[in-house]
């Protein structure tokens, strides 16, 4: 059984705010409802081989709008403000963690907000998440408290906008990505607890190809 570090963050925060209360802290099911083929971040199921594991994973290898990308040399532009309306009970330079908030419209279209996390003060908004995190791989664990997603987001700063994909198989494209420039903080202890359970789960940077990267400062 393998555990996906990004899946944990998405389950604990994104899914909790988008679809239902509660948080899936650990799971061996593929992220975003993917198929059951075994994929991982190293070995036989590593990212460069995802497209060969299953027919509906081909876009991981052949797609032209894959995520993540290097957020550098963006085109300056004003694409409007980013407005969030989260409600309780219903994401070049490497950072220690990145949090993904996945949003799904009634039409089925997906949009993702990415927030970087750096070492600093303990993150009170994510306290319940870190406290509910299991110490080792095992059965699914659900957090008992609702996370205030609005309190997790950066208070200011610009962001990058580009068209991308899911970061795990089946790597579906057509997603609108918004990545905040200003990172939030978590304590070294919080970050280390997460890293101990998920030592590696970051997909390598993908080619930008002919996409535009909008720098909304």
C-alpha positions as a Markdown table, in Angstrom:
| # | Residue | x | y | z |
|---|---|---|---|---|
| 1 | Unk | 0.0 | 0.0 | 0.0 |
| 2 | Unk | 1.3 | 3.5 | -0.8 |
| 3 | Unk | 0.2 | 6.8 | 0.7 |
| 4 | Unk | 0.0 | 9.9 | -1.4 |
| 5 | Unk | 1.2 | 13.1 | 0.4 |
| 6 | Unk | -0.7 | 15.4 | -1.9 |
| 7 | Unk | -3.8 | 13.3 | -1.5 |
| 8 | Unk | -3.7 | 13.8 | 2.2 |
| 9 | Unk | -3.6 | 17.5 | 1.9 |
| 10 | Unk | -6.3 | 17.5 | -0.7 |
| 11 | Unk | -8.5 | 15.2 | 1.4 |
| 12 | Unk | -8.1 | 17.1 | 4.6 |
| 13 | Unk | -8.6 | 20.5 | 3.2 |
| 14 | Unk | -9.9 | 20.7 | -0.4 |
| 15 | Unk | -12.5 | 17.9 | -0.2 |
| 16 | Unk | -13.7 | 19.0 | 3.2 |
| 17 | Unk | -14.4 | 22.5 | 2.0 |
| 18 | Unk | -15.8 | 21.6 | -1.4 |
| 19 | Unk | -18.0 | 18.5 | -0.8 |
| 20 | Unk | -18.5 | 17.5 | 2.8 |
| 21 | Unk | -17.4 | 17.9 | 6.4 |
| 22 | Unk | -14.7 | 15.7 | 7.8 |
| 23 | Unk | -11.3 | 14.9 | 6.4 |
| 24 | Unk | -9.7 | 11.8 | 4.9 |
| 25 | Unk | -6.3 | 11.8 | 6.5 |
| 26 | Unk | -4.9 | 8.7 | 4.8 |
| 27 | Unk | -6.1 | 6.7 | 1.9 |
| 28 | Unk | -4.7 | 4.2 | -0.6 |
| 29 | Unk | -7.3 | 5.1 | -3.2 |
| 30 | Unk | -6.2 | 7.2 | -6.2 |
| 31 | Unk | -6.8 | 10.9 | -5.9 |
| 32 | Unk | -9.8 | 12.6 | -7.6 |
| 33 | Unk | -11.5 | 9.3 | -8.2 |
| 34 | Unk | -8.8 | 7.9 | -10.5 |
| 35 | Unk | -8.6 | 4.2 | -11.5 |
| 36 | Unk | -7.1 | 1.5 | -9.4 |
| 37 | Unk | -3.7 | 1.0 | -11.2 |
| 38 | Unk | -0.8 | 1.3 | -8.8 |
| 39 | Unk | 1.1 | 4.5 | -9.2 |
| 40 | Unk | 3.6 | 6.2 | -7.0 |
| 41 | Unk | 6.4 | 8.7 | -7.0 |
| 42 | Unk | 9.3 | 6.4 | -7.4 |
| 43 | Unk | 10.1 | 2.9 | -8.7 |
| 44 | Unk | 8.0 | 1.1 | -11.3 |
| 45 | Unk | 5.0 | 3.4 | -10.8 |
| 46 | Unk | 7.0 | 6.7 | -10.9 |
| 47 | Unk | 5.7 | 9.8 | -12.6 |
| 48 | Unk | 7.6 | 9.3 | -15.9 |
| 49 | Unk | 5.8 | 6.0 | -16.2 |
| 50 | Unk | 2.3 | 7.0 | -15.3 |
| 51 | Unk | 1.2 | 7.2 | -18.9 |
| 52 | Unk | 2.1 | 3.6 | -19.5 |
| 53 | Unk | 0.3 | 2.1 | -16.5 |
| 54 | Unk | -3.2 | 2.3 | -17.8 |
| 55 | Unk | -5.0 | 3.4 | -21.0 |
| 56 | Unk | -6.8 | 6.3 | -19.4 |
| 57 | Unk | -3.5 | 7.6 | -17.9 |
| 58 | Unk | -2.1 | 8.3 | -21.3 |
| 59 | Unk | -2.6 | 12.1 | -20.9 |
| 60 | Unk | 0.0 | 12.0 | -18.1 |
| 61 | Unk | 2.6 | 11.3 | -20.8 |
| 62 | Unk | 1.1 | 12.9 | -23.9 |
| 63 | Unk | -0.8 | 16.0 | -22.5 |
| 64 | Unk | 0.4 | 19.5 | -23.3 |
| 65 | Unk | -1.2 | 21.2 | -20.2 |
| 66 | Unk | 0.3 | 19.3 | -17.4 |
| 67 | Unk | 0.8 | 20.5 | -13.8 |
| 68 | Unk | 3.0 | 21.5 | -12.0 |
| 69 | Unk | 5.1 | 24.0 | -14.1 |
| 70 | Unk | 7.9 | 26.4 | -13.2 |
| 71 | Unk | 6.2 | 29.7 | -12.1 |
| 72 | Unk | 8.8 | 31.9 | -13.7 |
| 73 | Unk | 8.8 | 34.5 | -16.6 |
| 74 | Unk | 5.0 | 35.1 | -16.4 |
| 75 | Unk | 3.2 | 37.6 | -18.6 |
| 76 | Unk | 2.1 | 40.6 | -16.5 |
| 77 | Unk | -1.7 | 40.8 | -16.6 |
| 78 | Unk | -4.8 | 41.7 | -14.7 |
| 79 | Unk | -7.2 | 38.8 | -14.7 |
| 80 | Unk | -9.4 | 40.3 | -11.9 |
| 81 | Unk | -9.5 | 39.6 | -8.2 |
| 82 | Unk | -9.8 | 36.1 | -6.7 |
| 83 | Unk | -12.9 | 35.9 | -4.5 |
| 84 | Unk | -13.5 | 33.0 | -2.1 |
| 85 | Unk | -16.7 | 32.2 | -0.3 |
| 86 | Unk | -15.9 | 29.2 | 1.9 |
| 87 | Unk | -18.5 | 28.0 | 4.3 |
| 88 | Unk | -18.1 | 25.4 | 7.2 |
| 89 | Unk | -19.3 | 21.9 | 6.6 |
| 90 | Unk | -19.2 | 21.6 | 2.9 |
| 91 | Unk | -4.7 | 23.7 | -2.4 |
| 92 | Unk | 12.1 | 27.7 | -9.6 |
| 93 | Unk | 11.7 | 27.9 | -5.7 |
| 94 | Unk | 10.8 | 24.9 | -3.7 |
| 95 | Unk | 8.6 | 25.1 | -0.6 |
| 96 | Unk | 8.4 | 22.6 | 2.2 |
| 97 | Unk | 4.7 | 22.0 | 1.5 |
| 98 | Unk | 2.0 | 23.1 | -0.9 |
| 99 | Unk | -1.7 | 23.0 | -0.2 |
| 100 | Unk | -4.3 | 22.5 | -2.9 |
| 101 | Unk | -7.9 | 23.6 | -2.7 |
| 102 | Unk | -9.9 | 21.8 | -5.4 |
| 103 | Unk | -13.2 | 23.4 | -6.5 |
| 104 | Unk | -15.8 | 21.7 | -8.6 |
| 105 | Unk | -18.6 | 23.6 | -10.5 |
| 106 | Unk | -22.0 | 22.3 | -11.1 |
| 107 | Unk | -21.0 | 21.7 | -14.7 |
| 108 | Unk | -18.1 | 19.4 | -13.5 |
| 109 | Unk | -15.4 | 21.9 | -14.3 |
| 110 | Unk | -12.5 | 22.0 | -11.9 |
| 111 | Unk | -10.4 | 24.9 | -10.6 |
| 112 | Unk | -7.5 | 24.6 | -8.2 |
| 113 | Unk | -5.9 | 27.1 | -5.8 |
| 114 | Unk | -2.4 | 26.4 | -4.7 |
| 115 | Unk | -0.9 | 27.8 | -1.5 |
| 116 | Unk | 2.8 | 27.3 | -0.5 |
| 117 | Unk | 3.8 | 26.6 | 3.1 |
| 118 | Unk | 7.1 | 27.6 | 4.6 |
| 119 | Unk | 8.6 | 27.1 | 8.1 |
| 120 | Unk | 7.6 | 29.6 | 10.7 |
| 121 | Unk | 4.9 | 30.0 | 13.3 |
| 122 | Unk | 2.6 | 27.1 | 14.1 |
| 123 | Unk | -0.5 | 27.2 | 11.8 |
| 124 | Unk | -3.5 | 27.5 | 14.1 |
| 125 | Unk | -5.9 | 27.1 | 11.2 |
| 126 | Unk | -4.4 | 23.7 | 10.3 |
| 127 | Unk | -3.9 | 22.6 | 14.0 |
| 128 | Unk | -6.8 | 20.1 | 13.9 |
| 129 | Unk | -5.4 | 18.6 | 10.6 |
| 130 | Unk | -1.9 | 18.1 | 12.0 |
| 131 | Unk | -3.2 | 16.7 | 15.3 |
| 132 | Unk | -5.4 | 14.2 | 13.5 |
| 133 | Unk | -2.6 | 12.9 | 11.3 |
| 134 | Unk | -1.7 | 9.3 | 12.0 |
| 135 | Unk | 1.9 | 8.5 | 13.0 |
| 136 | Unk | 2.3 | 5.7 | 10.4 |
| 137 | Unk | 0.6 | 4.2 | 7.3 |
| 138 | Unk | -2.6 | 2.4 | 8.0 |
| 139 | Unk | -6.4 | 2.5 | 7.8 |
| 140 | Unk | -8.2 | 5.7 | 6.8 |
| 141 | Unk | -8.5 | 8.3 | 9.6 |
| 142 | Unk | -11.0 | 11.1 | 9.6 |
| 143 | Unk | -10.4 | 14.4 | 11.4 |
| 144 | Unk | -13.1 | 15.3 | 13.9 |
| 145 | Unk | -13.0 | 19.1 | 13.5 |
| 146 | Unk | -14.0 | 21.3 | 10.6 |
| 147 | Unk | -11.1 | 23.4 | 9.1 |
| 148 | Unk | -11.8 | 27.1 | 8.4 |
| 149 | Unk | -10.3 | 27.1 | 4.9 |
| 150 | Unk | -10.6 | 30.9 | 4.6 |
| 151 | Unk | -8.2 | 31.2 | 7.5 |
| 152 | Unk | -5.6 | 29.1 | 5.7 |
| 153 | Unk | -5.4 | 31.4 | 2.6 |
| 154 | Unk | -2.8 | 34.2 | 2.4 |
| 155 | Unk | -4.0 | 37.6 | 3.4 |
| 156 | Unk | -2.4 | 39.5 | 0.6 |
| 157 | Unk | -0.1 | 39.2 | -2.4 |
| 158 | Unk | -0.5 | 38.5 | -6.1 |
| 159 | Unk | -0.9 | 35.1 | -7.8 |
| 160 | Unk | -0.2 | 33.2 | -11.0 |
| 161 | Unk | -2.9 | 31.8 | -13.3 |
| 162 | Unk | -2.5 | 29.2 | -15.9 |
| 163 | Unk | -4.4 | 26.2 | -17.5 |
| 164 | Unk | -3.2 | 22.9 | -16.1 |
| 165 | Unk | -4.1 | 19.4 | -15.0 |
| 166 | Unk | -4.6 | 17.1 | -12.1 |
| 167 | Unk | -1.2 | 16.4 | -10.5 |
| 168 | Unk | -2.0 | 12.7 | -10.2 |
| 169 | Unk | -3.3 | 10.0 | -12.6 |
| 170 | Unk | -5.4 | 10.3 | -14.7 |
| 171 | Unk | -3.8 | 13.8 | -15.1 |
| 172 | Unk | -6.9 | 15.2 | -16.7 |
| 173 | Unk | -6.4 | 18.7 | -18.3 |
| 174 | Unk | -8.5 | 21.8 | -18.6 |
| 175 | Unk | -8.2 | 22.9 | -15.0 |
| 176 | Unk | -7.8 | 26.6 | -14.1 |
| 177 | Unk | -4.9 | 26.9 | -11.7 |
| 178 | Unk | -4.4 | 29.9 | -9.3 |
| 179 | Unk | -1.2 | 29.8 | -7.3 |
| 180 | Unk | -0.7 | 32.4 | -4.6 |
| 181 | Unk | 2.7 | 34.1 | -4.4 |
| 182 | Unk | 2.6 | 34.8 | -0.7 |
| 183 | Unk | 3.2 | 31.6 | 1.3 |
| 184 | Unk | 1.6 | 30.8 | 4.6 |
| 185 | Unk | 3.5 | 29.3 | 7.6 |
| 186 | Unk | 3.5 | 26.1 | 9.6 |
| 187 | Unk | 5.9 | 25.2 | 12.4 |
| 188 | Unk | 8.9 | 23.0 | 11.8 |
| 189 | Unk | 7.3 | 20.4 | 14.0 |
| 190 | Unk | 4.1 | 20.4 | 11.9 |
| 191 | Unk | 6.0 | 20.2 | 8.7 |
| 192 | Unk | 8.3 | 17.4 | 10.0 |
| 193 | Unk | 5.3 | 15.4 | 11.1 |
| 194 | Unk | 3.8 | 15.5 | 7.7 |
| 195 | Unk | 7.2 | 14.8 | 5.9 |
| 196 | Unk | 7.8 | 11.8 | 8.2 |
| 197 | Unk | 4.6 | 10.2 | 6.9 |
| 198 | Unk | 5.0 | 11.3 | 3.3 |
| 199 | Unk | 8.7 | 11.7 | 2.5 |
| 200 | Unk | 8.2 | 12.0 | -1.3 |
| 201 | Unk | 5.1 | 12.8 | -3.3 |
| 202 | Unk | 5.8 | 15.8 | -5.5 |
| 203 | Unk | 5.4 | 15.4 | -9.3 |
| 204 | Unk | 8.4 | 16.7 | -11.3 |
| 205 | Unk | 7.9 | 20.0 | -13.1 |
| 206 | Unk | 6.2 | 19.7 | -16.5 |
| 207 | Unk | 6.8 | 21.5 | -19.7 |
| 208 | Unk | 4.9 | 24.7 | -20.2 |
| 209 | Unk | 4.7 | 24.2 | -24.0 |
| 210 | Unk | 2.6 | 27.0 | -25.6 |
| 211 | Unk | 0.6 | 27.9 | -22.5 |
| 212 | Unk | 0.5 | 31.5 | -21.1 |
| 213 | Unk | 1.4 | 32.0 | -17.5 |
| 214 | Unk | -0.3 | 35.1 | -16.2 |
| 215 | Unk | 1.5 | 37.0 | -13.4 |
| 216 | Unk | -1.3 | 38.9 | -11.6 |
| 217 | Unk | 0.8 | 41.0 | -9.1 |
